[in-house]
XYZ file of C-alpha atoms in Angstrom:
536
model
C 34.317 5.684 -55.429
C 31.951 3.399 -53.530
C 28.841 2.402 -55.482
C 26.904 1.516 -52.341
C 27.278 5.038 -50.988
C 24.887 6.246 -53.686
C 22.115 3.880 -52.661
C 21.055 5.127 -49.252
C 17.449 6.236 -48.739
C 16.678 9.871 -48.135
C 17.445 11.036 -44.569
C 18.842 7.647 -43.553
C 19.091 7.676 -39.757
C 21.877 5.085 -39.882
C 24.452 6.307 -42.423
C 26.686 3.290 -41.813
C 24.037 0.923 -43.148
C 24.440 0.659 -46.915
C 22.037 -0.610 -49.535
C 23.274 -2.400 -52.648
C 21.894 -2.263 -56.175
C 22.390 -6.022 -56.384
C 19.876 -6.648 -53.628
C 16.747 -7.953 -55.355
C 14.547 -6.077 -52.897
C 16.199 -2.653 -52.995
C 13.672 0.100 -52.447
C 11.528 -2.228 -50.250
C 11.635 -0.626 -46.839
C 10.015 -3.631 -45.155
C 12.809 -5.975 -46.260
C 15.811 -3.668 -46.019
C 15.203 -1.588 -42.899
C 15.620 -2.777 -39.330
C 12.883 -2.329 -36.785
C 13.270 1.232 -35.462
C 14.226 1.522 -31.812
C 12.559 3.800 -29.292
C 15.403 6.311 -29.557
C 15.201 6.581 -33.374
C 11.411 6.896 -33.795
C 11.562 10.653 -34.311
C 14.298 10.245 -36.895
C 12.664 7.412 -38.847
C 9.514 9.484 -39.362
C 11.550 11.777 -41.612
C 12.432 9.003 -44.059
C 10.852 9.168 -47.514
C 10.701 6.721 -50.395
C 13.530 7.313 -52.866
C 13.933 6.236 -56.490
C 17.143 4.925 -58.032
C 17.948 7.628 -60.548
C 21.719 7.317 -60.844
C 22.147 5.668 -64.258
C 19.724 7.991 -66.096
C 21.156 10.955 -64.171
C 24.609 10.210 -65.518
C 23.253 10.113 -69.065
C 21.461 13.405 -68.515
C 24.462 15.115 -66.926
C 26.871 13.908 -69.586
C 24.518 15.176 -72.293
C 24.225 18.589 -70.675
C 27.860 19.092 -69.674
C 29.804 17.456 -72.467
C 27.568 17.592 -75.505
C 25.924 20.324 -77.524
C 22.205 20.571 -76.903
C 19.741 18.871 -79.254
C 18.421 22.269 -80.319
C 21.816 23.096 -81.869
C 22.991 19.656 -82.911
C 21.789 20.215 -86.487
C 23.949 23.313 -86.906
C 27.088 22.937 -89.008
C 30.578 23.903 -87.918
C 31.261 27.548 -88.949
C 33.415 27.486 -92.026
C 33.395 23.707 -92.086
C 32.002 21.090 -94.411
C 28.677 20.741 -92.649
C 29.638 18.029 -90.151
C 28.438 18.217 -86.587
C 30.549 20.264 -84.196
C 32.929 18.218 -81.984
C 32.279 18.039 -78.254
C 34.135 16.886 -75.151
C 33.755 13.386 -73.813
C 33.751 12.757 -70.070
C 36.281 10.287 -68.677
C 35.124 6.691 -68.293
C 36.108 6.653 -64.609
C 33.108 8.860 -63.894
C 30.695 6.474 -65.605
C 31.825 2.916 -64.997
C 30.737 2.931 -61.363
C 27.207 3.839 -62.353
C 26.373 0.840 -64.516
C 22.983 -0.846 -64.536
C 22.111 -3.593 -62.047
C 23.264 -6.974 -63.307
C 19.984 -8.745 -62.694
C 17.636 -6.605 -64.760
C 18.733 -7.553 -68.279
C 15.524 -9.258 -69.414
C 15.619 -8.559 -73.116
C 16.604 -5.651 -75.303
C 18.983 -2.952 -74.090
C 16.690 -0.069 -73.078
C 14.139 -2.180 -71.211
C 15.942 -1.852 -67.878
C 15.610 1.936 -67.759
C 13.024 2.898 -70.396
C 10.092 0.586 -69.664
C 8.960 1.867 -66.283
C 6.456 -0.710 -65.033
C 7.005 -0.392 -61.279
C 4.562 1.965 -59.510
C 6.832 3.885 -57.156
C 4.251 6.181 -55.587
C 0.608 7.233 -55.823
C -0.588 10.732 -54.952
C -4.185 11.812 -54.585
C -5.526 15.307 -55.184
C -5.856 17.261 -51.967
C -9.393 18.371 -52.844
C -10.468 14.983 -54.191
C -13.254 14.536 -51.630
C -16.382 16.474 -52.668
C -17.616 18.980 -50.109
C -20.318 21.623 -50.438
C -20.531 21.599 -54.225
C -21.356 17.906 -54.404
C -25.024 18.557 -55.123
C -24.247 20.694 -58.165
C -20.815 19.581 -59.465
C -20.300 16.179 -61.168
C -18.263 13.552 -59.337
C -15.458 13.625 -61.933
C -14.918 17.344 -61.427
C -11.757 16.816 -59.378
C -9.622 14.641 -61.658
C -6.068 15.463 -62.774
C -6.316 17.015 -66.218
C -2.705 17.887 -67.104
C 0.763 17.767 -65.587
C 4.332 18.876 -66.255
C 7.763 18.605 -64.662
C 9.379 21.857 -63.596
C 12.720 22.802 -65.235
C 15.345 20.352 -64.020
C 12.701 17.834 -62.928
C 12.841 18.618 -59.227
C 9.064 18.996 -58.861
C 5.902 17.888 -60.638
C 3.153 20.383 -61.400
C -0.417 19.141 -61.895
C -3.608 20.948 -62.884
C -7.110 19.754 -61.996
C -10.703 20.446 -62.951
C -10.989 23.138 -60.265
C -8.323 25.257 -62.000
C -5.758 24.665 -59.237
C -2.015 24.021 -59.344
C -0.681 21.217 -57.151
C 3.075 20.945 -56.602
C 4.700 17.600 -55.680
C 8.303 16.869 -54.807
C 9.891 14.840 -57.602
C 12.293 12.947 -55.311
C 10.327 11.861 -52.250
C 6.862 12.594 -53.786
C 5.654 14.669 -50.861
C 2.970 17.347 -51.221
C 4.336 20.902 -51.335
C 1.772 23.454 -52.478
C -1.719 23.957 -53.869
C -2.866 27.274 -55.312
C -5.642 28.657 -57.491
C -4.553 29.429 -61.060
C -7.655 29.562 -63.306
C -11.319 30.279 -62.701
C -12.259 27.235 -64.782
C -10.827 23.763 -65.289
C -7.269 23.259 -66.550
C -6.741 22.008 -70.091
C -2.986 22.056 -70.729
C 0.380 23.497 -69.725
C 3.648 23.914 -71.645
C 7.125 25.197 -70.697
C 9.197 27.312 -73.061
C 12.349 25.705 -74.467
C 14.556 28.073 -72.464
C 12.506 27.103 -69.382
C 11.915 30.715 -68.409
C 8.117 30.740 -68.716
C 5.109 28.454 -68.392
C 1.903 28.682 -70.432
C -1.432 27.332 -69.178
C -4.962 27.318 -70.575
C -8.434 26.536 -69.300
C -11.874 25.563 -70.559
C -12.961 29.207 -70.764
C -10.530 30.263 -73.494
C -8.027 31.907 -71.124
C -4.231 31.672 -71.589
C -1.862 32.672 -68.779
C 1.879 33.318 -68.615
C 3.738 32.154 -65.478
C 7.290 32.647 -64.237
C 9.390 29.663 -63.016
C 8.395 30.589 -59.455
C 4.703 30.061 -60.479
C 3.882 33.758 -60.342
C 1.314 35.108 -62.864
C 2.731 37.374 -65.551
C 0.075 37.883 -68.260
C -3.455 36.768 -69.148
C -5.075 36.514 -72.607
C -8.664 35.672 -73.555
C -9.061 33.932 -76.901
C -10.844 31.282 -78.985
C -14.217 32.956 -78.364
C -14.382 31.576 -74.855
C -14.097 27.948 -76.024
C -11.831 25.383 -74.284
C -8.164 25.538 -75.344
C -6.831 21.976 -75.514
C -3.142 22.425 -76.388
C -0.274 24.942 -76.378
C 3.184 24.689 -77.925
C 6.203 26.985 -78.288
C 8.162 27.661 -81.456
C 11.823 26.536 -81.517
C 13.036 30.081 -80.768
C 10.386 30.716 -78.067
C 9.303 33.940 -79.796
C 5.930 32.489 -80.860
C 3.490 29.945 -79.565
C 0.454 28.172 -80.971
C -2.915 27.270 -79.446
C -5.944 25.240 -80.524
C -9.492 24.990 -79.254
C -13.071 23.939 -79.715
C -13.736 26.829 -82.110
C -12.116 24.667 -84.856
C -9.160 27.061 -85.239
C -5.412 27.044 -84.667
C -3.928 30.402 -83.632
C -0.332 31.635 -83.752
C 0.689 34.215 -81.117
C 3.616 36.567 -80.626
C 5.107 35.951 -77.215
C 6.399 39.450 -76.427
C 3.415 41.513 -77.633
C 0.736 38.972 -76.556
C -0.882 39.507 -79.941
C -2.478 37.022 -82.311
C -0.550 36.873 -85.603
C -2.182 34.132 -87.666
C -5.522 32.359 -87.689
C -5.249 28.889 -89.236
C -8.605 27.654 -90.454
C -9.292 24.382 -92.239
C -10.506 21.867 -89.696
C -14.195 21.073 -89.773
C -14.612 20.416 -86.053
C -12.979 20.913 -82.642
C -9.164 20.918 -82.738
C -7.989 18.653 -79.930
C -4.180 18.826 -80.171
C -1.377 20.884 -81.694
C 2.416 20.872 -81.546
C 5.172 22.947 -83.155
C 8.017 21.154 -84.938
C 11.127 21.004 -82.698
C 13.340 22.822 -85.233
C 11.345 23.923 -88.277
C 8.527 26.306 -89.057
C 5.858 23.591 -89.231
C 2.817 23.091 -87.007
C 0.875 19.836 -86.662
C -2.723 19.712 -85.442
C -5.287 16.956 -84.891
C -9.044 17.401 -84.833
C -12.384 15.814 -84.147
C -12.889 15.632 -87.919
C -10.408 12.678 -87.923
C -7.757 14.717 -89.809
C -4.130 15.565 -89.051
C -2.950 18.767 -90.740
C 0.492 20.310 -91.237
C 0.609 24.131 -91.360
C 3.030 26.864 -92.398
C 2.760 29.454 -89.585
C 4.306 32.218 -91.719
C 1.773 32.110 -94.543
C -1.066 30.447 -92.627
C -1.583 27.841 -95.346
C -2.114 24.102 -94.954
C 0.908 22.154 -96.229
C -0.536 18.646 -96.089
C -3.386 16.576 -94.644
C -3.094 13.028 -93.274
C -6.191 10.831 -93.497
C -5.008 7.798 -91.513
C -7.479 7.814 -88.624
C -11.169 6.947 -88.541
C -12.084 8.793 -85.351
C -11.113 11.864 -83.320
C -7.361 12.551 -83.236
C -6.583 13.023 -79.540
C -2.798 13.624 -79.499
C 0.091 14.458 -81.832
C 3.782 14.378 -80.867
C 6.963 15.191 -82.790
C 10.064 13.119 -82.148
C 13.210 15.061 -81.219
C 14.837 13.915 -84.463
C 12.307 16.087 -86.329
C 11.456 13.348 -88.842
C 8.867 11.240 -87.012
C 5.330 12.302 -86.195
C 3.222 10.272 -83.771
C -0.585 10.511 -83.780
C -3.158 8.913 -81.454
C -6.881 8.594 -81.934
C -10.138 7.355 -80.493
C -10.057 4.551 -83.075
C -7.645 2.764 -80.656
C -4.705 3.174 -83.058
C -1.346 4.953 -82.842
C 0.257 5.849 -86.170
C 3.858 6.807 -86.928
C 4.612 9.004 -89.959
C 7.860 9.987 -91.638
C 7.266 13.553 -92.817
C 10.258 13.480 -95.173
C 8.285 11.184 -97.468
C 4.807 11.868 -96.007
C 4.591 8.121 -95.453
C 3.000 6.048 -92.715
C 5.711 3.868 -91.183
C 3.521 1.715 -88.941
C 0.148 1.456 -87.248
C 0.361 0.284 -83.637
C -2.439 -1.793 -82.127
C -2.384 -2.491 -78.418
C -5.135 -0.452 -76.790
C -8.668 -1.817 -76.460
C -10.222 1.623 -75.968
C -9.451 5.197 -77.018
C -5.836 6.377 -76.840
C -5.820 9.514 -74.685
C -2.121 10.364 -74.188
C 1.327 9.743 -75.720
C 4.847 10.898 -74.860
C 8.296 10.257 -76.371
C 11.160 9.167 -74.114
C 13.669 12.025 -73.563
C 16.747 9.787 -73.976
C 15.852 6.813 -76.192
C 14.721 8.031 -79.601
C 12.641 4.965 -80.451
C 10.776 4.568 -77.138
C 7.482 6.194 -76.181
C 4.590 5.585 -73.792
C 0.844 5.734 -74.381
C -2.208 5.785 -72.113
C -5.780 4.683 -72.815
C -9.299 5.544 -71.796
C -9.494 2.349 -69.711
C -6.360 3.205 -67.706
C -3.966 0.966 -69.650
C -0.330 2.120 -69.853
C 1.785 0.734 -72.726
C 5.462 1.202 -73.627
C 6.577 0.889 -77.242
C 9.963 0.468 -78.900
C 9.910 1.153 -82.626
C 12.568 1.714 -85.261
C 14.983 -0.712 -86.980
C 15.511 -2.829 -83.845
C 12.048 -2.302 -82.402
C 8.691 -3.934 -82.906
C 5.099 -3.111 -83.751
C 4.009 -5.022 -80.641
C 3.922 -3.457 -77.160
C 7.257 -3.763 -75.383
C 5.664 -3.544 -71.923
C 2.069 -3.262 -70.804
C 0.312 -2.404 -67.539
C -3.392 -3.252 -68.080
C -4.779 -1.434 -65.024
C -2.259 1.294 -64.330
C -5.194 3.587 -63.483
C -8.831 2.844 -62.806
C -9.976 5.403 -65.389
C -8.672 7.373 -68.382
C -5.031 8.566 -68.396
C -5.392 12.173 -69.533
C -1.735 13.181 -69.528
C 1.755 11.762 -69.021
C 5.204 13.343 -68.834
C 8.697 11.860 -68.611
C 11.201 13.211 -66.129
C 13.956 15.099 -68.044
C 16.434 12.373 -67.046
C 14.084 9.604 -68.231
C 14.067 7.587 -64.993
C 10.486 8.470 -63.994
C 7.153 8.728 -65.783
C 4.278 10.679 -64.215
C 0.695 9.939 -65.269
C -2.467 11.860 -64.395
C -5.857 10.209 -64.579
C -9.586 10.631 -64.307
C -9.449 8.572 -61.095
C -8.045 11.693 -59.380
C -4.630 10.135 -58.871
C -1.137 10.965 -60.080
C 1.243 8.019 -60.264
C 5.033 7.891 -60.526
C 6.429 4.954 -62.488
C 10.017 3.731 -62.138
C 12.031 0.861 -63.538
C 11.617 -2.666 -62.225
C 13.640 -4.089 -59.422
C 16.568 -6.235 -60.613
C 15.323 -9.536 -62.030
C 11.644 -8.564 -62.114
C 9.652 -8.882 -65.343
C 6.528 -7.055 -64.209
C 4.713 -5.635 -67.235
C 7.146 -7.227 -69.698
C 5.069 -10.389 -70.254
C 2.551 -10.711 -73.058
C -0.540 -10.331 -70.901
C 0.913 -7.849 -68.437
C 0.475 -10.251 -65.504
C 3.184 -11.537 -63.239
C 4.536 -15.057 -63.571
C 3.160 -17.478 -61.033
C 5.569 -18.575 -58.379
C 8.514 -16.958 -60.108
C 9.204 -20.232 -61.928
C 8.642 -18.821 -65.386
C 5.464 -20.817 -66.146
C 1.790 -19.881 -66.083
C -0.981 -21.708 -64.283
C -3.011 -23.059 -67.212
C -5.810 -24.815 -65.273
C -9.171 -23.167 -66.059
C -11.424 -22.787 -63.033
C -14.728 -21.046 -62.268
C -15.418 -18.518 -59.532
C -18.110 -16.098 -58.431
C -18.062 -12.684 -56.789
C -20.907 -10.925 -54.972
C -21.852 -7.549 -56.473
C -24.777 -6.478 -54.301
C -26.432 -3.311 -55.587
C -23.535 -2.468 -57.946
C -24.440 -4.755 -60.856
C -24.828 -1.830 -63.260
C -21.440 -0.383 -62.276
C -19.613 -3.589 -63.258
C -21.527 -3.979 -66.519
C -21.022 -0.351 -67.536
C -22.723 1.581 -70.285
C -23.714 -0.895 -73.013
C -21.392 -3.462 -71.404
C -18.266 -1.330 -71.952
C -16.752 -1.942 -68.497
C -17.057 -5.719 -68.435
C -15.951 -6.051 -72.078
C -12.810 -3.997 -71.443
C -12.044 -6.031 -68.312
C -12.353 -9.293 -70.232
C -9.922 -8.056 -72.873
C -7.397 -6.880 -70.305
C -7.444 -10.000 -68.136
C -8.182 -12.537 -70.914
C -11.005 -14.098 -68.889
C -14.642 -14.875 -69.583
C -17.126 -13.017 -67.385
C -20.889 -12.961 -67.051
C -23.115 -10.999 -64.667
C -26.081 -12.901 -63.240
C -28.453 -10.011 -62.583
C -30.962 -12.174 -60.715
C -28.455 -13.528 -58.176
C -26.331 -10.322 -58.395
C -23.050 -12.172 -58.810
C -20.155 -11.960 -61.273
C -19.244 -15.314 -62.818
C -15.574 -15.608 -63.851
C -13.833 -18.275 -65.930
C -10.036 -18.322 -66.144
C -6.812 -19.299 -64.385
C -6.343 -18.744 -60.662
C -4.049 -15.809 -61.349
C -6.495 -14.206 -63.758
C -9.424 -14.642 -61.358
C -7.404 -13.070 -58.552
C -6.639 -10.090 -60.786
C -10.310 -9.676 -61.738
C -11.410 -9.762 -58.108
C -8.854 -7.121 -57.139
C -9.896 -4.846 -59.962
C -13.648 -5.235 -59.356
C -13.135 -4.841 -55.620
C -11.245 -1.586 -56.129
C -14.011 -0.326 -58.440
C -16.774 -1.120 -55.956
C -14.788 0.350 -53.076
C -14.283 3.613 -54.940
C -17.998 3.825 -55.808
C -18.992 3.140 -52.214
C -16.613 5.771 -50.830
C -17.914 8.352 -53.292
C -21.501 7.597 -52.267
C -20.580 7.938 -48.576
C -18.903 11.307 -49.223
C -21.902 12.506 -51.169
C -24.275 11.453 -48.389
C -22.146 13.173 -45.739
C -22.088 16.436 -47.682
C -25.860 16.290 -48.205
C -26.313 15.687 -44.503
C -24.546 18.992 -43.871
C -27.514 20.737 -45.464
C -30.004 19.081 -43.163
C -30.859 16.226 -45.516
C -30.870 18.425 -48.596
């Protein structure tokens, strides 16, 4: 078996040209591809960017083919002593050729495949440019609200504020389909465990059933027309749970489409809910700062966790069934062990609200989190982990990361943001430490040392002084925390004064430049659409 034969790009016009994992610039088309000739122009246009997925794919395939699924791993052997059932092991000859690149061992074991700090591709919503409705609809009406991988991870499904599905290819990231799904904005989507059905909800209290081919099956109106923020299936897929702004959690029967239980106890909007992966326990988080555990059979509250001081935005069960992860607008992420109802740790790394979290599908102790300021952080907890961020990308998105989902094989992470972009994150190239340093910035010159000389610089802002400052200084304060620089806006001269290293100043200028460019483009689009109404 030839390892290099697995490393060709998609639709390679020259199949004899091989690409090696040990090349430090693999995946970089500019460095690895020859200049296309006149005869091969038509063929080279078909090439797409491809992600190295082989090592995680082997883990995923071996788990599916040779091991009992996680949903049955807790079952005892019939007639046995309670030990786990034995399973076949694949031969080592099928695995040893798929080892990790030799140059990417920069620390602990899972960092080479679990901490995905390389932005592989960026997609933008097809209807991201405002048209006729610009005069009446807010500018943020087109952002990506939720996303989910299809069964098997071949495609990514995203939902936006217009209530539309967008389908992206999960291998070459090309656009495939856009279709209308809801009359109002998307709120969430969830696949059943058997992957036979998809549930979606919107801001008007509507829940819809979908088949794997994205065909509508059933529609339910609930929660008194209030937004439904989360959906989750029971372990057997016979029930599902929903939560909304009517301060209730509702348990539904899947087959009869009927509400079975109404769980009341929260004092404000319920923002998140998730069913335990194996037991009859439901966890919900609310705007009243509380996390509650429910018994769906009796409808009673089992326990209440008082760890947060602001709105609980997300809750997530670990696949082991023992750990519960909660995120809040108080900038904290807390990990609980429900066996002892004990807080294991409180994770501090975000400088603004935590808006999304997601456990890694392969590594039990690894998860990712996204913040209101667009920061993406990877964590590794547990006995060999740490309470400090394992990898950090300070400006992964320009605005809030509303949702994130891991590919089933664990080699890709998709994030959807308020900046109307969906990004695919992959592992670093061999030898790169991008995102693995303390401040999330690259090392200068590749020599392993930082430029420590403090210098001063200025940047012209023009008429966008208020945009850089933000509401009550929120934008400039967050930027100072992320880049570890000192900044001041001279409103008389309309310039941004920056104090820091050359690398830090360069990062600030890129980030501010991108912000001003996006604001200018939005203003141009708005003016063009108004001009269509005769200067309306």
